[in-house]
Structures are given as C-alpha cells and as structure tokens.
Coordinates of C-alpha atoms and ligand atoms in Angstrom, one line a residue:
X704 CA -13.4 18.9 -24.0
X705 CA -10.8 20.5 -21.8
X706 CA -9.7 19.4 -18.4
X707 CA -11.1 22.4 -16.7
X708 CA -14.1 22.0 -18.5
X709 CA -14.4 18.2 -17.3
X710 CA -13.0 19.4 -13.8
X711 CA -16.0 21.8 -13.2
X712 CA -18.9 19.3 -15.0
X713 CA -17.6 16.8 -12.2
X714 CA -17.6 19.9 -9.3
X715 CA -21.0 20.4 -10.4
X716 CA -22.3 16.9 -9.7
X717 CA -20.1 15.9 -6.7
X718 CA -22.0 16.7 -3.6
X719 CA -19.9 19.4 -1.6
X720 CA -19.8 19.7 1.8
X721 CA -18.8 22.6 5.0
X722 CA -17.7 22.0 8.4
X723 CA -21.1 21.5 10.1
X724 CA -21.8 18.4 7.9
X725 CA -18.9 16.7 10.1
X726 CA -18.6 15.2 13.7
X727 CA -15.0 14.2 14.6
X728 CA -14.0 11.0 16.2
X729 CA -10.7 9.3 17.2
X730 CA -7.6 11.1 16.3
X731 CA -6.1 9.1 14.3
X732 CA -2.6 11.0 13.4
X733 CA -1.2 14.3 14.4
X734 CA 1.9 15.7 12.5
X735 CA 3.4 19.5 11.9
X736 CA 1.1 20.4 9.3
X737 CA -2.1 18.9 10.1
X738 CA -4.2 17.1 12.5
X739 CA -6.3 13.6 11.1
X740 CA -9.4 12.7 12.5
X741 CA -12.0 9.3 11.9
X742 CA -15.2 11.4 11.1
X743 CA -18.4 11.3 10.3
X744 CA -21.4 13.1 8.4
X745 CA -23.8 14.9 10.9
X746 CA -26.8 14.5 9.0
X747 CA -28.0 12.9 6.2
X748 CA -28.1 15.6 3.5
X749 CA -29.4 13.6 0.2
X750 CA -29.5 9.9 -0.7
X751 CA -26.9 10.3 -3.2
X752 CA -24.4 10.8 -1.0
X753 CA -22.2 8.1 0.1
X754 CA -20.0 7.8 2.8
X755 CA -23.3 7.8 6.0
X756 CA -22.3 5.2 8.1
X757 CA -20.5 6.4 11.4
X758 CA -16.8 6.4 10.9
X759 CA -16.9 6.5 6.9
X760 CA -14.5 9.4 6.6
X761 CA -11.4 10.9 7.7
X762 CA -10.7 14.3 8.3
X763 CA -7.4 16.6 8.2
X764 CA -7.1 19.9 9.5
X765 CA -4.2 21.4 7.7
X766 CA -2.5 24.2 7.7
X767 CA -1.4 26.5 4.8
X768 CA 0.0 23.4 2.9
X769 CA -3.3 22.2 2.8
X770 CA -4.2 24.3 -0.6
X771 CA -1.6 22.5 -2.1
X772 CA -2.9 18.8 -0.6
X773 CA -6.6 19.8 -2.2
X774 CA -5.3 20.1 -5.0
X775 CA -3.0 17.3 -5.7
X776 CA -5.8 15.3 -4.9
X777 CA -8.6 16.7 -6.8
X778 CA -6.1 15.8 -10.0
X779 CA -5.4 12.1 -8.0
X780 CA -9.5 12.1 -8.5
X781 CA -9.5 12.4 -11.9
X782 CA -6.6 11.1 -13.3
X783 CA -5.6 8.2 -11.6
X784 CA -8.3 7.5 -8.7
X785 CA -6.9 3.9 -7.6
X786 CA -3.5 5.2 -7.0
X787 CA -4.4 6.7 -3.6
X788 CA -7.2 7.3 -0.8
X789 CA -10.7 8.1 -2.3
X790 CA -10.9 12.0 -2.0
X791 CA -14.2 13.1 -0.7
X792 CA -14.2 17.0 -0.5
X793 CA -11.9 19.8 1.0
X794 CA -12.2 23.0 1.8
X795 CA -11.0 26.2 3.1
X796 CA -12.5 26.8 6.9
X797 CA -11.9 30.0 8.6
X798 CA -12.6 30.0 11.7
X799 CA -11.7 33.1 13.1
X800 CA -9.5 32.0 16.7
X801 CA -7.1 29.7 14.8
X802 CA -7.1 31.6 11.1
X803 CA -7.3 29.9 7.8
X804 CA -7.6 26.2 8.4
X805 CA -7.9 23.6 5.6
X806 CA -10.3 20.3 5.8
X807 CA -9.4 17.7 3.8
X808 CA -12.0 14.8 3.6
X809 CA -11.4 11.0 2.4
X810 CA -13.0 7.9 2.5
X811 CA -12.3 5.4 5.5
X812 CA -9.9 3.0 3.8
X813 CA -9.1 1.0 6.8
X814 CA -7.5 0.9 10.1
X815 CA -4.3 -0.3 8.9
X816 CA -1.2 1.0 7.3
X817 CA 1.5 -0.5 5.9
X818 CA 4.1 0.3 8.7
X819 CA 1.3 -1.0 11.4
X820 CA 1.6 -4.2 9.5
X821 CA 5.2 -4.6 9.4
X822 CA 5.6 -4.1 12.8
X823 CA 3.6 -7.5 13.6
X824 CA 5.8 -10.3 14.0
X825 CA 3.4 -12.1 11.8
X826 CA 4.6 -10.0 8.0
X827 CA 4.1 -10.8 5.8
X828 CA 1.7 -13.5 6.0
X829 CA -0.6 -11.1 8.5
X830 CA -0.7 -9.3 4.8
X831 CA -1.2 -12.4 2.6
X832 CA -4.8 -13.1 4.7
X833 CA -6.1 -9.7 3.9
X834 CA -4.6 -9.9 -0.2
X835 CA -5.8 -13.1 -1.2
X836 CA -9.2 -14.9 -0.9
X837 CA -7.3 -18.4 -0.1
X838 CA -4.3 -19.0 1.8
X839 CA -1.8 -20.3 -0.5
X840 CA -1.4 -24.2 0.5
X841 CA 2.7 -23.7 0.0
X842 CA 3.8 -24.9 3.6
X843 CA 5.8 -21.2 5.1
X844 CA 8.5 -20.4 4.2
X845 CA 10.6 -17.6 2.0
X846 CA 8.8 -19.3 -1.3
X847 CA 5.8 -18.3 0.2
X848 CA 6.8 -15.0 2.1
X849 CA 8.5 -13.9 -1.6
X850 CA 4.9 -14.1 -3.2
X851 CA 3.4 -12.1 -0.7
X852 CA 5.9 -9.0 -0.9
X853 CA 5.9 -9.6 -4.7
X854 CA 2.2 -8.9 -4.8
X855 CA 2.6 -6.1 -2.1
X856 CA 5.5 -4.4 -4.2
X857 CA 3.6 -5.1 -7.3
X858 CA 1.1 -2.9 -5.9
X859 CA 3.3 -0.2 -4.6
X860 CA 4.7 0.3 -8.1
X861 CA 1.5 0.2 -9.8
X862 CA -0.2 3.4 -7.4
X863 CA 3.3 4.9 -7.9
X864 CA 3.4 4.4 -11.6
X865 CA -0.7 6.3 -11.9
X866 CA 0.9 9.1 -9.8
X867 CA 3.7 10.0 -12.2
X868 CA 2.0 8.6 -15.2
X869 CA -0.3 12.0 -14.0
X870 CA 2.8 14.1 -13.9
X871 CA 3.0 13.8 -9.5
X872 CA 5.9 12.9 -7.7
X873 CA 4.7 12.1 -4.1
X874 CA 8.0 12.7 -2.2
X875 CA 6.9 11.4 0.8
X876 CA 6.8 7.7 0.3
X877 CA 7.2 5.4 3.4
X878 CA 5.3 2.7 5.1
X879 CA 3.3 5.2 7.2
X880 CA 2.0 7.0 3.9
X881 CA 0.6 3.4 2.7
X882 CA -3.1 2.5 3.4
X883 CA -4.6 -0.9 3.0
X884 CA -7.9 -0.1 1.8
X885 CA -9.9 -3.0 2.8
X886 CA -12.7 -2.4 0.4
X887 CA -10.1 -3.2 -2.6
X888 CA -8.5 -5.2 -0.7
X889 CA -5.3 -3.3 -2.1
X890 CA -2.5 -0.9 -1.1
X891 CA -2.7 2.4 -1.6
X892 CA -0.8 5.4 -1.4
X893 CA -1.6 8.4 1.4
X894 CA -0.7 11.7 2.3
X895 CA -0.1 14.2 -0.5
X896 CA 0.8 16.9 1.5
X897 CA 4.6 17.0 0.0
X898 CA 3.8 16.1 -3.5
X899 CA 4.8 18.3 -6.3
X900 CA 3.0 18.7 -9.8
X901 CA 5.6 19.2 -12.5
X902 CA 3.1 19.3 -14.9
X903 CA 1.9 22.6 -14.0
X904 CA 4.4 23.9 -11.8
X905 CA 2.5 23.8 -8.6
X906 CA 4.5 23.1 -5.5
X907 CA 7.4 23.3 -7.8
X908 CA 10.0 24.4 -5.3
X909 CA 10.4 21.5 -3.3
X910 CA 10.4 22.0 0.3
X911 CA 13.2 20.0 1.6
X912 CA 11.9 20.5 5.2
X913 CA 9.0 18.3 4.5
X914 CA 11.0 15.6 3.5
X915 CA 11.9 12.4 5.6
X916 CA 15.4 11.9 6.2
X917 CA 14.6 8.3 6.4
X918 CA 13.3 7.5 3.0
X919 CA 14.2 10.4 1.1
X920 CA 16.7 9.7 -1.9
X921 CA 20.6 10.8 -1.7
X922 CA 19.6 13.9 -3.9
X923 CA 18.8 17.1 -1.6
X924 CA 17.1 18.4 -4.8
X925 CA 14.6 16.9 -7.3
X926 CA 14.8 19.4 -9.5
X927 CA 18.3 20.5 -10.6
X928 CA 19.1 24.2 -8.9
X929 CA 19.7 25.4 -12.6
X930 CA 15.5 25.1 -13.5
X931 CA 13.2 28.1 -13.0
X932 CA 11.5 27.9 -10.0
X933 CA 7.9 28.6 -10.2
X934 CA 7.5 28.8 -13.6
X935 CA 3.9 30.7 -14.3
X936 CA 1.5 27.8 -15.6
X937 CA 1.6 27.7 -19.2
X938 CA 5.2 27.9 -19.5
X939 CA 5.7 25.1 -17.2
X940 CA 3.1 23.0 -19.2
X941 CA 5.2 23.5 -22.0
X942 CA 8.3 22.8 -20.5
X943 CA 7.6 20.3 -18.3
X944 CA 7.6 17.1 -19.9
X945 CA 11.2 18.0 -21.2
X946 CA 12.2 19.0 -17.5
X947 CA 11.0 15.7 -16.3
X948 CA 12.6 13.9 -19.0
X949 CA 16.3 15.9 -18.0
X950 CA 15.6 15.7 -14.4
X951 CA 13.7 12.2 -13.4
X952 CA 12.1 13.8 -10.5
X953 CA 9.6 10.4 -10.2
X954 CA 12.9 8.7 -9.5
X955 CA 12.9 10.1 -5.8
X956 CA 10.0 8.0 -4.9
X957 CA 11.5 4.7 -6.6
X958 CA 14.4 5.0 -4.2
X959 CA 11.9 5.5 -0.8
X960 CA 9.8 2.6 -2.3
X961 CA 13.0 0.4 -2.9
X962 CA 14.1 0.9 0.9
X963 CA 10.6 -0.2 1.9
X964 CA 11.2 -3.3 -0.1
X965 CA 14.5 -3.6 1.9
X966 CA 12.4 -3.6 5.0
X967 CA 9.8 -6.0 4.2
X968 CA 12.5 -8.2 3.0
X969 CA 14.9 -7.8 5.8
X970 CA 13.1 -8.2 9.6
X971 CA 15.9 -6.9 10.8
X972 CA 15.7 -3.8 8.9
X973 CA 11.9 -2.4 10.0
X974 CA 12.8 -0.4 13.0
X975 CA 13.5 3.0 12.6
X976 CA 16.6 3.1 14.3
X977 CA 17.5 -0.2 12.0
X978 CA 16.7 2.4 9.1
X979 CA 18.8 5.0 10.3
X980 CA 22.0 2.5 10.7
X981 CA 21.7 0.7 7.7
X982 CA 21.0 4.6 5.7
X983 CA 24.2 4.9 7.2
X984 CA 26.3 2.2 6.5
X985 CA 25.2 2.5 2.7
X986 CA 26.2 6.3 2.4
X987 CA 29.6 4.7 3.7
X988 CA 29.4 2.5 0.9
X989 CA 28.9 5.3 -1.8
X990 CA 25.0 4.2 -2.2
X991 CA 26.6 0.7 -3.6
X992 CA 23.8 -1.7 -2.5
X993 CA 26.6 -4.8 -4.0
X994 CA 29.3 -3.2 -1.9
X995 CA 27.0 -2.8 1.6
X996 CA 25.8 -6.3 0.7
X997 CA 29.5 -7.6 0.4
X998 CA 30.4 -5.7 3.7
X999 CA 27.9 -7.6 5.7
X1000 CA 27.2 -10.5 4.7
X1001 CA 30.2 -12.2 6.5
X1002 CA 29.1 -11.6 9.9
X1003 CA 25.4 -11.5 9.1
X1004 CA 22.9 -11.9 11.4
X1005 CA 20.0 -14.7 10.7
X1006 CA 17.6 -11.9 9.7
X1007 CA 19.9 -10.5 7.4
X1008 CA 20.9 -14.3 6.1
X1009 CA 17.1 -14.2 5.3
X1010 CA 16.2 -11.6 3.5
X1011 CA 19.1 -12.1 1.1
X1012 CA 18.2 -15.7 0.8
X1013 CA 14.9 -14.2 -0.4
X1014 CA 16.1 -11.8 -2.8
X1015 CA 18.0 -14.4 -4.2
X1016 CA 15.4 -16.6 -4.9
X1017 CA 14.9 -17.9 -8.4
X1018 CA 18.4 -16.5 -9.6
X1019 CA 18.2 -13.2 -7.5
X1020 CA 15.8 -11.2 -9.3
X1021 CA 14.3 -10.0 -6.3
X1022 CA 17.9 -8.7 -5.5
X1023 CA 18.3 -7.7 -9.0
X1024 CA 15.0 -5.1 -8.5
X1025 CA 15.9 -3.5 -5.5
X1026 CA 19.1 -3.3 -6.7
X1027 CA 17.5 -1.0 -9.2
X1028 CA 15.6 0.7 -7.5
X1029 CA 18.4 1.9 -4.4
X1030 CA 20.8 3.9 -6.4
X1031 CA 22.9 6.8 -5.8
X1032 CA 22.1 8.2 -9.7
X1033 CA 18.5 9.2 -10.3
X1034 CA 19.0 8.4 -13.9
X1035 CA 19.8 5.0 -13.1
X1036 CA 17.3 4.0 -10.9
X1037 CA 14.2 1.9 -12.9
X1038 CA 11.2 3.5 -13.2
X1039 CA 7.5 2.7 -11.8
X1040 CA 6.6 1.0 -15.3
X1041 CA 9.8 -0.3 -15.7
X1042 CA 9.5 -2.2 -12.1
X1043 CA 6.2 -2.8 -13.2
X1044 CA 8.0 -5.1 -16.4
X1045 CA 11.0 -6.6 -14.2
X1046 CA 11.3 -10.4 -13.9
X1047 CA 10.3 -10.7 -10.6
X1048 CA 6.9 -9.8 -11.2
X1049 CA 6.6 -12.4 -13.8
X1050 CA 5.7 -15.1 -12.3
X1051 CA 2.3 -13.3 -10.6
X1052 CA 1.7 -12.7 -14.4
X1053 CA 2.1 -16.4 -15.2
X1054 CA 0.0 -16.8 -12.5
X1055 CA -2.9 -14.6 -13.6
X1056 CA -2.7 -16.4 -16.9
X1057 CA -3.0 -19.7 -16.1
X1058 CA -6.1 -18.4 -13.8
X1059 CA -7.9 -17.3 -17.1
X1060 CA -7.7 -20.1 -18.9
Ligands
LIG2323 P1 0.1 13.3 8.4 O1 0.3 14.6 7.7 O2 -0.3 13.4 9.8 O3 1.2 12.3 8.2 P2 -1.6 11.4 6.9 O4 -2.4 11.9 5.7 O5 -0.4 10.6 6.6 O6 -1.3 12.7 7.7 O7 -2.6 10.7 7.8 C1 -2.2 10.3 9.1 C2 -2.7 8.9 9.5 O8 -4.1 8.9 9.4 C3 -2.2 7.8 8.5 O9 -0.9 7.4 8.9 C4 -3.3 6.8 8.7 O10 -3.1 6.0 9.8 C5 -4.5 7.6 8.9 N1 -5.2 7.9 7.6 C6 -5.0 8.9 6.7 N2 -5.9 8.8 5.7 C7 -6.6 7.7 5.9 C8 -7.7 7.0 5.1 N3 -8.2 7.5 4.0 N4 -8.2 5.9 5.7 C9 -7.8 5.4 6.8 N5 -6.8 6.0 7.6 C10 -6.2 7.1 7.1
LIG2324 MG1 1.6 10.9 6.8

C-alpha cells in the first residue's frame, strides 16, 4: 500500500464533521492568524463518534495558514500521533462576510500548558503531581526537582524526535505551544501553524514573520538561501532527505527546546523579559553558553546559583545537555534522538528497569 492510499482508507472511516456540528465556548487563545475556542459537538451524530461530552474539543478559526496547519496535522495523525494534540477534523468554512475561514478541530487535552505551569511558584513539583502516580518520598530539593525536568525534557525530546523522525520541523517551539494532556498524563506538542514539511516541500519557504524572536535559533534561515524554494512535490521527495542531511533544519527546534530547559532550570529565567535579557547577553557572548555562564556566575543571583547547581548535578550532565542543545552552529547542536541517548536521561532508564524486574 501507498500512503495516499492508506491516507484516504482512514478519511473514509473517520467521521467528518461541518460547522453546524459545533457550539463554541470559552476563548481560550487569540493570536494573528487564528482564533481558539473550547467547543463542543451540537448533536450527537452516531455512537461511534468520540469526543460528546461538553467541552471535549477545541476549535481554531484560522486564516489562510490554516491549509497548511490541516495538513501538517493530518500527517501528525498518521505518522506519529503521540507527538502532539489528538487532531479531530478540519475544514475549509466559507462563510461569505469574513471569506475563507479555516476550522481546525482537536481533542480537549487539558487546561494547562506548559508556560501556565512554570509560571506557579510551585514548578516543578506542581508538574511532578500530575507526571507521576506517587510523590517521590526524596525530601525537596534540586535531587528531586532534577528528576522532575528530567522526565519533563525527556518528554519534550521524545514528541520532538516523532515530529522530525516524520520529516516536520515545528519552528515554533516554546512553553506556550506545550500541552499537558491529562488523559496521558504526558506533554505534548501544540500549534503547527509554522511548521514546515521538508519531506514534500510544503511550507518550504519559511516565513520568518511567524517566528518567535524569543525562542527562535540564531539562524534567520532554516534552509540555506542557496536551496530551491518550493520545489514541485516529487522532486523535493527525492531531494529532501539529502537537504535535511546538508541543512539540519530539525536543529532549530533543539535550540527553542534547550532554552525552555534553561527556564525550567533557572527560576530566574521564566519571565519574558528575563528571556529577552539573558537572549541578549548570550548573543554578546557569541552564543557561547560556557562563556555567558563564566560571565555571570561571579555576581550570580541565588536563582541563578540554583539552576547551575542543578545542571551540575551528578558531574554536570544536565549542563553538559543543554550545553548541546544552545549552540550558535546548527550542525553542532544534538539531535532529538541523540538527547533522547544523553546521560542525563539515564538514570530514568535505570529506573524503568529496575521497575520491570
Ligand atoms: P495560537 O495560534 O493562538 O498560538 P494555539 O494552537 O497555540 O494557537 O492554541 C492557543 C491556546 O489554546 C494554547 O496556548 C492552549 O492554551 C489552548 N489549546 C490549543 N490546543 C489545545 C488542546 N488540544 N487542548 C487544550 N488546550 C489547547
Ligand atoms: Mg500557540
């Protein structure tokens, strides 16, 4: 079989839905290319379909870049579901006042995301209560705070590492884009609506508007200038895998992820305007996380004394990670899989282990 063959086998079996089927509820998000909704199904169309109690969904109205969102997660669907919100349906809507409106329709993961969390005084261990069936009986401490962002990371890098696996880079990674899905009781990743497919060339130009100045990598580009730009779709198949190899466009999500890291490891760190200072005190430093680290760490604040102490832990291979994943060169930044296999995550896998037995 095909993928377009499999692709329209599962159309033909997924109920579809239209804009009557829907009654919206709290707005729950309102950015420049869309509006999100908590939504509902109007009526009950057929026992198979999921997704009936009141508040089960969630809604976008998009604009134009809406196609391109559809899309990117219809593939998500098939090819690596866990990695992000459960894609219910989306359609175009054209109503005839506004013009051509896309609806994009997911699953109610949960009320919070990632960024809501870190801004309780109570991260990580607000987190650790939602992750794990049993409070860990280590007294608090950064011991115990270290397992907790180890097994928040570890899930980061594992929804990432499904996207590219797939051939997506999501280019919009930040604590805002992260839902905690609390039927998994796991992270997962939101918001597709700047993600390109290399694979198949769609969205290949990147749109540098859409991205945020506040996690987006050093490189203006992900793509070099010198590639083709919208390549027609078999050509791009064909070339792509060597273009992603030459470029490392997957590596532009690594670096967002690794500043999240930063922030979850650093209190001081999680405000926006934290962000933007420390963004750019490491430009200053050439992107040389050693040489910020060196620059600051004589007059640190306690926060900052913190999360280093932290990322030292068990001979700094916490530092050692995000040390590899915030770098100026692409190239040299560690892939998903290869985060996936540092040290640091080790000890979870010990852990896991010595559960089995
Ligand atoms: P925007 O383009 O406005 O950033 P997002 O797709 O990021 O759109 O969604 C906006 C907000 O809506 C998110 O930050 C999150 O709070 C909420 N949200 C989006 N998708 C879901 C979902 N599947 N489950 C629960 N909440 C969601
Ligand atoms: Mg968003």
């Amino acid at each position: 079989f095909d993928m377009f063959f499999l692709a329209f086998v599962e159309r033909l079996f997924r109920p579809t839905f239209k804009k009557d089927d829907f009654v919206l509820g709290k707005k729950l998000g309102e950015g420049a290319f869309g509006v999100v909704y908590r939504a509902s199904l109007t009526k009950k169309p057929s026992s198979k379909v999921p997704y009936q109690k009141e508040g089960d969904l969630v809604l976008k109205k998009a604009t134009e870049y809406g196609a391109v969102e559809i899309w990117m997660n219809e593939r998500v669907r098939r090819a690596c579901a866990n990695s992000c919100a459960d894609f219910v349906h989306g359609f175009l809507e054209n109503s005839s006042k506004k013009g051509a409106e896309y609806w994009l329709i997911w699953r109610y993961e949960g009320e919070a995301t990632l960024y809501d969390l870190m801004q309780s005084k109570e991260f990580p261990y607000n987190v650790e209560t939602m992750i794990v069936k049993e409070v860990q009986d280590l007294p608090r401490g950064l011991e115990r705070e270290n397992r907790i962002i180890q097994t928040i990371m570890r899930q980061l890098l594992f929804a990432l590492d499904g996207l590219h696996s797939t051939g997506i880079v999501h280019r919009d990674i930040k604590p805002q884009n992260i839902i905690f899905s609390e039927g998994s009781r796991t992270f997962k990743i939101i918001d597709l609506g700047a993600a390109a497919d290399l694979r198949v060339g769609i969205n290949y130009i990147p749109k540098e508007f859409l991205l945020d100045p506040r996690y987006a990598a050093p490189e203006q580009y992900i793509m070099s200038t010198q590639t083709p730009s919208a390549p027609s779709a078999p050509v791009a198949t064909a070339l792509s895998p060597v273009l992603w190899q030459m470029n490392l466009p997957d590596r532009f999500d690594i670096y967002s992820t690794g500043l999240i890291f930063l922030q979850m490891a650093f209190s001081g760190l999680r405000s926006d305007s934290a962000l933007i200072q420390f963004n750019r005190q490491l430009k200053r430093c050439d992107y040389d996380l050693n040489a910020w680290r060196k620059s600051v760490e004589p007059r640190a604040s306690s926060d900052l004394r913190k999360g280093f102490e932290l990322l030292d832990l068990d001979g700094g291979i916490g530092w050692e990670l995000l040390t590899s994943m915030v770098r100026y060169k692409a190239g040299q930044r560690i892939s998903a899989k290869g985060g996936l296999a540092n040290p640091y995550f080790d000890r979870e896998g010990l852990l896991v282990l010595s559960l089995m037995q």
